XYZ file of C-alpha atoms in Angstrom:
642
model
C -0.009 -0.008 0.077
C 1.063 3.494 -0.600
C 1.720 5.834 2.361
C -1.310 7.952 1.341
C -3.439 4.864 1.366
C -2.252 3.842 4.726
C -3.027 7.072 6.206
C -6.646 6.813 4.746
C -7.093 3.303 6.279
C -5.959 4.732 9.655
C -8.682 7.442 9.367
C -11.207 4.780 8.427
C -10.128 2.604 11.616
C -10.717 5.505 14.120
C -10.251 4.628 17.792
C -13.079 4.182 19.964
C -13.278 6.407 23.168
C -11.787 4.617 26.231
C -9.541 2.334 24.230
C -5.999 1.887 25.527
C -4.772 -1.372 23.593
C -5.575 -3.599 20.686
C -5.004 -6.734 18.971
C -5.190 -7.861 15.176
C -6.066 -11.071 13.816
C -6.309 -12.125 10.259
C -8.096 -14.881 8.378
C -6.047 -17.848 6.619
C -3.242 -16.576 4.434
C -3.016 -13.188 6.044
C 0.211 -12.345 7.662
C 0.387 -9.808 10.341
C 3.634 -8.004 11.726
C 3.691 -5.393 14.622
C 6.654 -2.993 14.277
C 7.496 -0.785 17.430
C 10.301 0.680 19.548
C 10.698 -1.234 22.617
C 12.282 1.704 24.500
C 8.953 3.574 23.964
C 6.208 1.143 23.921
C 5.110 -1.553 26.418
C 3.186 -4.484 25.494
C -0.191 -4.436 27.058
C -1.728 -7.201 29.289
C -2.558 -10.264 27.197
C -0.393 -12.038 24.997
C -1.530 -10.514 21.750
C -2.374 -6.997 22.957
C -0.484 -3.698 22.084
C -0.662 -0.408 23.716
C -2.344 2.155 21.203
C 0.723 4.417 20.405
C 1.794 6.318 17.434
C 4.988 4.540 17.469
C 3.337 1.177 16.885
C 2.573 0.067 13.108
C 0.801 -2.870 12.150
C 1.942 -4.355 8.699
C -0.534 -6.772 6.781
C 0.692 -8.951 3.883
C -0.696 -11.733 1.737
C 1.408 -14.261 -0.385
C -1.410 -15.687 -2.424
C -3.673 -13.682 -4.856
C -7.212 -13.451 -3.665
C -9.851 -15.608 -5.714
C -12.736 -13.041 -5.017
C -13.189 -9.416 -3.851
C -12.743 -9.209 -0.192
C -12.149 -12.913 0.471
C -9.644 -12.117 3.309
C -9.924 -9.895 6.322
C -8.300 -8.487 9.315
C -10.231 -7.963 12.817
C -8.826 -5.175 15.009
C -10.160 -5.526 18.691
C -10.018 -2.575 21.112
C -9.802 -2.812 24.813
C -10.266 -0.363 27.738
C -7.860 -0.176 30.647
C -9.565 -2.852 32.650
C -11.582 -4.748 30.325
C -10.781 -8.318 29.311
C -13.496 -8.319 26.551
C -13.193 -5.944 23.527
C -15.107 -2.760 23.946
C -15.456 -2.409 20.232
C -14.118 -3.863 16.885
C -13.371 -3.138 13.343
C -13.047 -5.251 10.118
C -10.468 -4.494 7.412
C -11.390 -6.360 4.104
C -8.560 -7.410 1.809
C -8.231 -8.335 -1.769
C -4.798 -9.396 -2.766
C -3.674 -8.616 -6.400
C -0.282 -9.766 -7.708
C 1.010 -7.498 -10.341
C 4.694 -7.212 -11.684
C 6.423 -6.294 -14.718
C 9.576 -8.299 -15.852
C 11.628 -9.058 -18.631
C 11.929 -13.048 -19.046
C 15.626 -13.084 -19.696
C 17.159 -16.253 -18.285
C 20.810 -15.620 -19.445
C 21.866 -12.492 -17.544
C 19.469 -10.553 -15.312
C 17.660 -11.697 -12.122
C 16.278 -8.353 -11.143
C 15.305 -5.394 -13.332
C 14.178 -2.600 -11.054
C 17.433 -0.912 -11.591
C 20.298 -1.240 -13.810
C 24.015 -1.960 -12.992
C 27.015 -2.887 -14.513
C 29.314 -5.956 -14.210
C 29.078 -9.674 -14.144
C 26.871 -9.519 -11.025
C 24.952 -6.567 -12.625
C 21.152 -6.391 -13.018
C 18.857 -4.792 -15.469
C 17.455 -5.384 -19.194
C 18.948 -4.512 -22.545
C 17.261 -3.070 -25.507
C 18.300 -2.904 -29.215
C 17.750 0.061 -31.459
C 15.747 -1.423 -34.230
C 18.043 0.230 -36.657
C 17.962 -2.525 -39.494
C 15.566 -2.883 -42.375
C 14.059 -6.372 -42.273
C 11.339 -5.714 -44.998
C 13.016 -5.385 -48.557
C 10.390 -3.153 -49.892
C 10.737 -0.584 -46.932
C 12.475 2.706 -47.717
C 13.746 3.478 -44.271
C 14.793 1.731 -41.016
C 12.399 -0.463 -39.071
C 12.348 2.155 -36.313
C 10.959 4.706 -38.541
C 7.657 2.746 -38.816
C 5.016 2.979 -35.913
C 4.131 -0.695 -36.574
C 5.616 -3.996 -36.544
C 7.343 -4.504 -40.091
C 6.072 -7.449 -42.206
C 5.935 -8.590 -45.789
C 2.607 -8.818 -47.421
C 0.848 -12.216 -48.177
C 2.159 -15.611 -46.808
C 5.470 -14.317 -45.521
C 3.773 -11.906 -43.078
C 4.079 -14.266 -39.958
C 7.704 -14.844 -40.722
C 8.867 -11.312 -41.404
C 6.949 -10.097 -38.440
C 8.968 -12.409 -36.329
C 12.157 -10.914 -37.813
C 11.165 -7.501 -36.747
C 10.153 -8.844 -33.243
C 13.531 -10.473 -32.866
C 15.100 -7.034 -32.871
C 12.947 -6.021 -29.803
C 13.023 -7.087 -26.175
C 10.165 -9.012 -24.556
C 8.404 -7.657 -21.547
C 5.573 -9.349 -19.628
C 2.954 -7.864 -17.400
C 1.588 -10.629 -14.876
C -1.516 -9.866 -12.997
C -3.146 -12.407 -10.678
C -6.359 -11.832 -8.673
C -10.075 -11.488 -9.183
C -10.959 -9.536 -12.283
C -13.773 -8.063 -10.613
C -11.465 -5.799 -8.729
C -10.801 -3.834 -11.890
C -14.278 -2.393 -11.840
C -12.903 0.154 -9.287
C -8.996 -0.045 -10.304
C -7.006 0.005 -13.354
C -3.592 -0.776 -14.462
C -1.727 1.713 -16.402
C 1.689 1.101 -18.268
C 3.593 4.565 -18.524
C 6.938 6.176 -19.363
C 8.351 9.818 -18.742
C 8.376 12.653 -21.038
C 12.190 12.395 -21.479
C 11.843 8.622 -22.706
C 8.694 8.897 -24.898
C 10.697 9.530 -28.190
C 13.311 7.013 -27.338
C 11.217 3.844 -27.424
C 8.164 2.317 -28.752
C 6.001 -0.461 -27.010
C 3.785 -2.874 -28.893
C 0.964 -4.812 -26.996
C 0.687 -8.473 -28.592
C -2.573 -10.283 -29.061
C -3.415 -13.381 -31.063
C -1.258 -16.176 -32.225
C 0.387 -17.210 -35.517
C -1.009 -15.434 -38.641
C -3.753 -13.738 -36.628
C -1.194 -12.089 -34.216
C -1.615 -8.289 -33.687
C 0.953 -5.890 -32.274
C -0.909 -2.581 -31.107
C 1.322 0.494 -30.679
C 0.642 1.679 -27.045
C 3.582 3.698 -25.775
C 6.219 5.931 -27.228
C 6.159 8.149 -30.177
C 4.300 10.889 -28.047
C 2.086 8.084 -26.272
C 3.048 8.347 -22.593
C 0.442 5.872 -20.975
C -1.671 3.015 -21.779
C -4.421 1.340 -19.812
C -4.326 -2.228 -19.902
C -7.582 -4.003 -20.570
C -8.199 -6.414 -17.664
C -11.741 -7.460 -18.988
C -10.635 -10.729 -20.394
C -9.148 -12.077 -17.111
C -5.939 -13.297 -18.586
C -2.927 -13.405 -16.296
C -0.331 -12.275 -18.684
C -0.013 -9.267 -21.293
C 2.962 -9.639 -23.648
C 4.657 -6.480 -24.689
C 7.554 -5.879 -27.365
C 9.878 -3.107 -26.703
C 11.672 -1.212 -29.511
C 14.563 1.003 -29.253
C 14.354 4.136 -31.361
C 17.558 6.046 -30.232
C 21.204 5.356 -29.321
C 22.797 6.809 -26.299
C 23.963 10.333 -26.918
C 24.894 13.681 -25.193
C 21.053 14.126 -24.095
C 20.240 10.558 -23.453
C 22.051 8.266 -20.977
C 20.465 5.148 -22.626
C 18.487 4.267 -19.598
C 14.847 3.903 -19.954
C 12.289 3.163 -17.347
C 8.844 1.433 -17.856
C 6.174 1.634 -14.820
C 2.966 -0.046 -14.257
C 0.753 1.497 -11.656
C -2.444 0.114 -10.126
C -4.738 3.119 -9.902
C -7.972 3.372 -7.795
C -10.744 5.141 -10.015
C -12.462 8.481 -9.274
C -10.151 10.194 -8.713
C -7.043 8.359 -10.012
C -5.072 7.497 -6.781
C -1.845 5.355 -7.204
C -1.771 2.264 -4.969
C 1.380 0.441 -6.152
C 4.014 0.754 -8.966
C 6.305 -1.590 -10.456
C 9.217 -0.784 -12.553
C 11.507 -2.287 -15.116
C 14.707 -0.502 -16.275
C 16.317 -1.038 -19.770
C 19.669 0.173 -20.977
C 19.852 0.781 -24.755
C 22.788 -1.383 -26.230
C 25.710 0.903 -27.482
C 27.301 0.931 -30.934
C 30.580 -1.086 -30.373
C 33.435 -0.610 -32.905
C 35.706 -3.403 -33.739
C 39.582 -3.217 -33.883
C 41.999 -4.608 -36.598
C 42.798 -7.555 -34.321
C 39.326 -9.071 -34.861
C 38.688 -11.845 -37.400
C 37.747 -10.315 -40.812
C 34.373 -11.342 -42.252
C 33.961 -9.174 -45.426
C 36.105 -6.457 -47.166
C 34.370 -3.668 -49.081
C 36.201 -1.836 -51.869
C 35.408 0.636 -54.568
C 36.174 0.019 -58.311
C 39.420 1.631 -59.097
C 41.123 2.965 -62.500
C 43.965 0.709 -61.225
C 43.034 -2.650 -62.262
C 46.204 -4.345 -60.567
C 44.936 -3.031 -57.150
C 41.571 -4.803 -57.557
C 43.234 -8.099 -58.458
C 45.882 -7.791 -55.652
C 42.874 -7.088 -53.174
C 41.154 -10.221 -54.556
C 44.234 -12.248 -54.050
C 44.721 -10.731 -50.395
C 41.160 -11.469 -49.508
C 41.434 -15.169 -50.766
C 44.335 -15.613 -48.512
C 42.609 -14.288 -45.599
C 39.616 -16.414 -46.373
C 36.955 -13.765 -46.202
C 34.374 -12.158 -48.591
C 35.031 -9.204 -51.060
C 32.345 -6.699 -52.027
C 33.257 -4.282 -54.853
C 31.307 -1.029 -54.888
C 31.031 -0.257 -58.760
C 31.745 3.198 -60.053
C 28.072 3.834 -60.770
C 27.534 3.926 -57.007
C 30.706 5.462 -55.744
C 30.689 8.297 -58.233
C 34.465 8.099 -58.396
C 34.701 8.547 -54.641
C 36.872 5.632 -53.634
C 37.616 6.279 -49.887
C 35.048 4.159 -48.454
C 36.846 3.924 -45.012
C 36.321 7.732 -44.841
C 32.663 7.332 -45.358
C 31.661 4.741 -42.891
C 32.679 2.514 -39.852
C 31.305 -0.920 -39.124
C 30.385 -1.895 -35.527
C 27.664 -3.938 -33.942
C 24.973 -3.920 -31.128
C 24.077 -6.807 -28.791
C 21.506 -7.856 -26.387
C 21.361 -11.377 -24.710
C 18.953 -12.445 -27.237
C 20.229 -10.756 -30.708
C 23.303 -9.371 -32.094
C 23.710 -7.656 -35.474
C 26.207 -5.313 -37.326
C 25.484 -1.727 -37.600
C 27.174 0.650 -40.150
C 28.089 4.139 -38.761
C 27.781 6.621 -41.683
C 30.113 9.619 -41.549
C 28.939 13.236 -41.986
C 31.342 13.391 -44.686
C 28.802 13.086 -47.741
C 30.794 12.915 -50.812
C 30.442 10.416 -53.732
C 29.677 7.521 -51.354
C 27.197 9.450 -49.350
C 24.198 7.199 -49.983
C 26.146 3.944 -50.255
C 25.777 2.907 -46.470
C 22.079 3.688 -46.388
C 21.077 2.173 -49.832
C 23.531 -0.939 -49.897
C 24.540 -1.911 -46.417
C 21.421 -1.175 -44.458
C 19.243 -4.358 -44.744
C 17.883 -7.447 -42.656
C 19.864 -7.703 -39.533
C 22.311 -4.958 -40.735
C 21.687 -1.681 -38.942
C 22.462 1.876 -39.714
C 23.249 5.091 -37.582
C 24.669 8.487 -38.512
C 25.249 11.698 -36.856
C 25.186 15.127 -38.638
C 26.191 18.478 -37.342
C 23.041 20.791 -37.020
C 24.571 23.537 -39.140
C 25.892 21.158 -41.667
C 29.519 22.123 -41.649
C 32.082 19.356 -41.686
C 35.764 19.232 -42.079
C 38.397 16.576 -43.168
C 38.424 15.405 -39.565
C 34.838 14.120 -39.843
C 35.996 11.348 -42.039
C 36.151 8.051 -40.482
C 39.857 7.476 -41.599
C 40.015 9.746 -38.370
C 38.146 7.051 -36.517
C 39.930 3.980 -34.877
C 39.844 1.555 -32.030
C 42.347 -0.159 -30.050
C 42.271 -3.773 -29.094
C 41.470 -4.736 -25.353
C 43.805 -2.841 -23.034
C 44.472 -2.616 -19.192
C 45.573 0.912 -17.956
C 46.712 1.156 -14.358
C 44.604 -1.956 -13.189
C 41.575 -0.687 -15.202
C 40.442 -3.161 -18.053
C 39.002 -1.954 -21.271
C 37.796 -5.381 -22.456
C 36.497 -3.735 -25.617
C 39.446 -1.222 -26.278
C 39.239 2.439 -26.564
C 38.100 4.642 -29.517
C 40.862 6.764 -31.121
C 39.738 9.958 -32.823
C 42.082 12.734 -34.169
C 41.901 16.273 -33.030
C 43.913 19.407 -32.282
C 46.091 20.062 -29.554
C 44.385 20.799 -26.158
C 43.478 24.521 -25.722
C 44.074 25.130 -29.529
C 41.764 26.542 -32.299
C 42.605 24.008 -34.753
C 40.278 21.395 -36.594
C 38.173 18.816 -34.571
C 35.799 16.049 -35.231
C 32.260 17.502 -35.042
C 30.822 17.638 -31.755
C 27.570 15.487 -32.903
C 29.942 12.651 -33.725
C 32.292 12.978 -30.704
C 29.126 13.316 -28.278
C 27.783 9.988 -29.841
C 31.073 8.177 -29.324
C 31.476 9.386 -25.707
C 27.706 8.444 -24.804
C 28.341 4.800 -25.756
C 30.580 4.590 -22.618
C 31.906 1.163 -23.399
C 34.956 2.266 -25.440
C 36.051 5.544 -23.733
C 37.406 7.604 -26.417
C 41.009 9.294 -26.392
C 41.768 12.294 -28.617
C 44.921 12.298 -30.498
C 46.638 15.172 -32.192
C 46.177 14.783 -36.101
C 45.637 18.364 -37.192
C 49.326 18.548 -38.223
C 48.404 16.445 -41.184
C 46.659 17.980 -44.213
C 43.900 15.424 -44.162
C 44.176 14.940 -40.394
C 43.510 11.386 -40.158
C 44.784 9.035 -37.374
C 45.054 6.156 -39.747
C 47.805 8.262 -41.668
C 50.345 7.553 -38.643
C 49.041 4.570 -36.580
C 47.680 1.001 -36.951
C 47.270 -1.937 -34.680
C 48.420 -5.593 -35.899
C 47.625 -8.814 -34.048
C 50.336 -10.653 -32.137
C 50.426 -13.981 -30.096
C 52.585 -12.525 -27.408
C 52.436 -9.960 -24.842
C 49.112 -8.041 -25.161
C 47.994 -9.691 -28.280
C 48.823 -6.716 -30.637
C 51.428 -4.241 -31.560
C 50.868 -0.462 -32.353
C 52.613 0.571 -35.443
C 53.636 4.124 -35.640
C 54.901 6.019 -38.682
C 58.461 7.169 -37.771
C 60.546 9.648 -39.802
C 63.442 8.736 -37.362
C 63.289 5.141 -38.242
C 63.459 6.099 -41.926
C 66.351 8.408 -41.462
C 68.138 5.648 -39.621
C 67.256 3.085 -42.358
C 68.590 5.477 -45.202
C 71.730 6.351 -43.360
C 72.298 2.775 -42.903
C 72.263 2.206 -46.658
C 74.214 5.038 -47.521
C 77.032 3.703 -45.236
C 76.683 0.459 -47.192
C 77.452 2.403 -50.368
C 73.618 2.586 -51.689
C 73.390 6.240 -51.437
C 72.594 6.535 -55.375
C 69.594 4.167 -54.966
C 66.509 6.167 -55.665
C 63.165 6.474 -54.112
C 60.232 6.044 -56.959
C 62.637 4.440 -59.359
C 60.634 2.764 -62.403
C 57.554 4.967 -61.907
C 56.589 6.999 -65.113
C 56.299 10.792 -64.687
C 57.541 10.712 -61.145
C 60.629 12.550 -60.127
C 62.986 10.175 -58.439
C 65.282 11.228 -55.498
C 68.361 9.294 -54.268
C 69.166 8.441 -50.685
C 72.042 10.938 -50.809
C 69.668 13.588 -51.948
C 67.149 12.992 -49.234
C 69.602 13.042 -46.522
C 71.192 16.249 -47.716
C 67.724 17.857 -48.067
C 67.495 20.352 -45.160
C 63.778 21.256 -45.850
C 62.796 17.563 -45.885
C 64.848 16.855 -42.755
C 63.187 19.857 -40.930
C 59.899 18.935 -42.036
C 60.626 15.159 -40.724
C 61.862 16.510 -37.494
C 58.512 18.567 -36.822
C 56.477 15.448 -38.045
C 58.378 13.341 -35.470
C 57.764 15.649 -32.717
C 53.876 15.523 -33.389
C 53.890 11.726 -33.659
C 55.974 11.624 -30.357
C 53.262 13.618 -28.535
C 50.870 11.171 -29.612
C 53.078 8.262 -28.764
C 53.142 9.585 -25.200
C 49.528 9.874 -25.219
C 48.802 6.524 -26.390
C 51.358 4.881 -23.928
C 49.454 6.776 -20.929
C 45.922 6.189 -22.151
C 46.434 2.488 -23.599
C 48.948 1.313 -20.744
C 51.527 0.602 -23.440
C 55.279 0.432 -23.131
C 57.959 0.816 -25.659
C 58.039 -2.873 -26.375
C 54.367 -2.694 -27.399
C 55.206 -0.145 -30.253
C 56.943 -0.742 -33.620
C 58.333 2.230 -35.457
C 57.624 2.021 -39.371
C 59.802 3.963 -41.524
C 58.004 6.871 -43.128
C 58.906 10.326 -44.304
C 56.515 13.479 -44.455
C 56.932 16.728 -46.128
C 54.946 19.985 -45.231
C 52.651 21.622 -47.498
C 52.172 25.099 -45.909
C 51.572 24.300 -42.131
C 50.450 20.813 -42.494
C 52.010 17.457 -43.645
C 51.428 14.758 -46.324
C 53.165 11.491 -46.658
C 56.551 11.854 -48.812
C 56.021 8.401 -50.392
C 52.973 5.941 -50.120
C 51.962 5.710 -46.303
C 52.988 2.311 -45.151
C 50.993 2.255 -41.811
C 47.786 2.869 -43.912
C 47.512 -0.633 -44.364
C 44.576 -3.140 -44.294
C 44.750 -5.863 -41.587
C 43.055 -9.182 -42.274
C 44.208 -11.615 -39.543
C 47.768 -12.335 -40.063
C 47.577 -11.068 -43.688
C 48.579 -7.300 -44.144
C 47.838 -5.545 -47.439
C 50.380 -2.780 -47.281
C 50.888 0.140 -49.705
C 53.978 -0.373 -51.895
C 56.299 2.364 -51.010
C 58.469 2.389 -54.080
C 61.527 2.747 -51.931
C 65.311 2.524 -52.988
C 66.126 -0.650 -54.592
C 69.081 -2.401 -52.598
C 70.486 -5.816 -53.808
C 67.418 -6.088 -55.965
C 64.838 -5.382 -53.255
C 62.999 -2.394 -52.010
C 64.914 -1.673 -48.868
C 61.560 -0.079 -47.279
C 59.804 -3.375 -47.806
C 62.389 -5.479 -46.565
C 62.576 -3.221 -43.309
C 58.958 -3.618 -42.728
C 59.074 -7.301 -43.361
C 61.950 -7.659 -40.784
C 59.824 -5.862 -38.158
C 56.563 -7.657 -38.791
C 57.111 -11.101 -40.055
C 58.714 -12.307 -36.617
C 55.152 -11.839 -35.345
C 53.842 -14.260 -37.757
C 52.358 -11.715 -40.014
C 52.343 -11.854 -43.785
C 53.305 -8.595 -45.568
C 51.790 -8.175 -49.004
C 52.749 -4.994 -50.693
C 50.137 -3.506 -53.101
C 50.655 -1.184 -55.785
C 47.917 1.436 -55.133
C 50.177 4.373 -56.683
C 48.785 5.486 -60.125
C 49.019 9.124 -59.797
C 51.783 10.925 -57.782
C 49.957 14.266 -57.580
C 46.535 12.817 -56.564
C 47.109 9.507 -54.896
C 49.718 8.410 -52.260
C 48.653 4.829 -51.809
C 46.348 4.817 -48.619
C 45.033 1.237 -48.672
C 43.224 1.534 -45.436
C 41.432 4.539 -46.754
C 40.425 2.647 -49.851
C 38.881 -0.459 -48.074
C 36.631 -1.183 -45.045
C 36.470 -4.480 -43.173
C 33.292 -5.890 -41.479
C 34.720 -8.108 -38.536
C 33.532 -10.664 -36.122
C 32.074 -9.258 -32.907
C 33.951 -9.319 -29.469
C 33.197 -12.440 -27.451
C 33.237 -10.175 -24.372
C 29.557 -9.084 -23.371
C 29.621 -5.540 -23.009
C 27.181 -5.349 -19.956
C 29.860 -7.381 -17.941
C 31.846 -4.286 -18.021
C 32.974 -2.693 -14.676
C 32.522 1.033 -14.996
């Protein structure tokens, strides 16, 4: 009973004149407890009598729902100071109604009135219904205020597909149906949550099943019809919004028993859901499918086909008619996934970049059990840092005793307290709000394009932490070139054999003061990131491999001097690496040989791919020209300790 209702009952059971004590007895099935302060209250004469005192409270409970209205009762007997027989009595008639809201999930959550993280946590999980199960639909399933289904004989099957993306919620009510002549059950949500979820009330079975939209999308409450007398009502809960700056991801559903005329709340039960976050997958997870755009360089596509076959995954080529000569598919989108105990599916995050590939993710990736999400700045302005070559994620790490089992997201930005370029706030807010992969902001504004994938990558390893961080390193490149110069190979030239490209020898590169000055500046920028990555990811020098790479400044920002070796595609142990066209020493590219010597001891296979067909427009960035759908983490995000 609510506090207000207890006060009303006390007023109804008014104490007769001359009464000094009382006792309370209930019929079968009624439990009576007396709560009192023994220092302030003395028990009255008689084994069951209690002194009438404001510090004595009688609590009545029942464990079994009533069969009929008022089928149980409590008798209160009042006694005077000297009387052994009661001077007056009162009856309290009881009807017990059992009512609770729950999520029937046997895998994880025993209790659901609050949400807590960790292996021993509790709460329910809700997916954003952001895929498109019906092939004829023009939008995501969450855009429609009804359960999606095909027409005709497939309706039952495809309704089930849409329902699988929702969470089941049960309202169980036991007790006499006649009680609902004076009471009603109301399912309700808060104003803040009304546009974050949608609830459907199920009725009927099989092909006759119907799903009535009862909550969400501006519907805040729903009176549950109890006229049929059924014990259980089935609801399907659909997520409409991912966690974001203005939404924690927590949604509460309440069911309240109301006494009619006027509406007086008697009891409320609550279920709390957390919307499943979007989770990004790192290079170290198994590749499933590689997406690449058609390319004027036919050798590149053939090399990619061979690489994908070696890695035993699928290749999907986006034709030119769909990419509109925009081949930078990594910049356009990023793959991740969402997961609940009952369902998991991949979700593509579409960047606000919007060039030739702007419609590809929505038109060609969104589909059955493949979701879609995007974030667009409110005023439409985007910079190069909003492309998703500027978005990466580390493998799982432990930092000063704190574990990040899903890794940490990495985004490129300007230096702290500077006025440089940053990823748009709409995207950053979204990434921070997912909570399970807390972002680290790196310094990438020193690059012309400004993407983190131009100076770092992660590759798998069987020892230590299970991976290595690769960092582009002008210092490592100068060290290599000086070594080759001492060995008598100073005349070996960069870019030798390429048509219409100016070659430059090792001697000339080492003597070029401008190139040296540029490289020293770039190395200082990379060193700033090196320190940040070691601190934020818990890395040591043994976890980092320096990859030889030179940069040159154009104005105040840098470009790769030769194809960017760390801008590689990682497919398990097979690495597709931009061919650097380095100086040929003893018949082999000395840059390729150095990279092999660094990575092959880890069991990795280095495959150098020619992605260099126009020196002035393209510098071999294979990672930016490909995109990889990967297997999800085995770790369940709700087991994280935050």
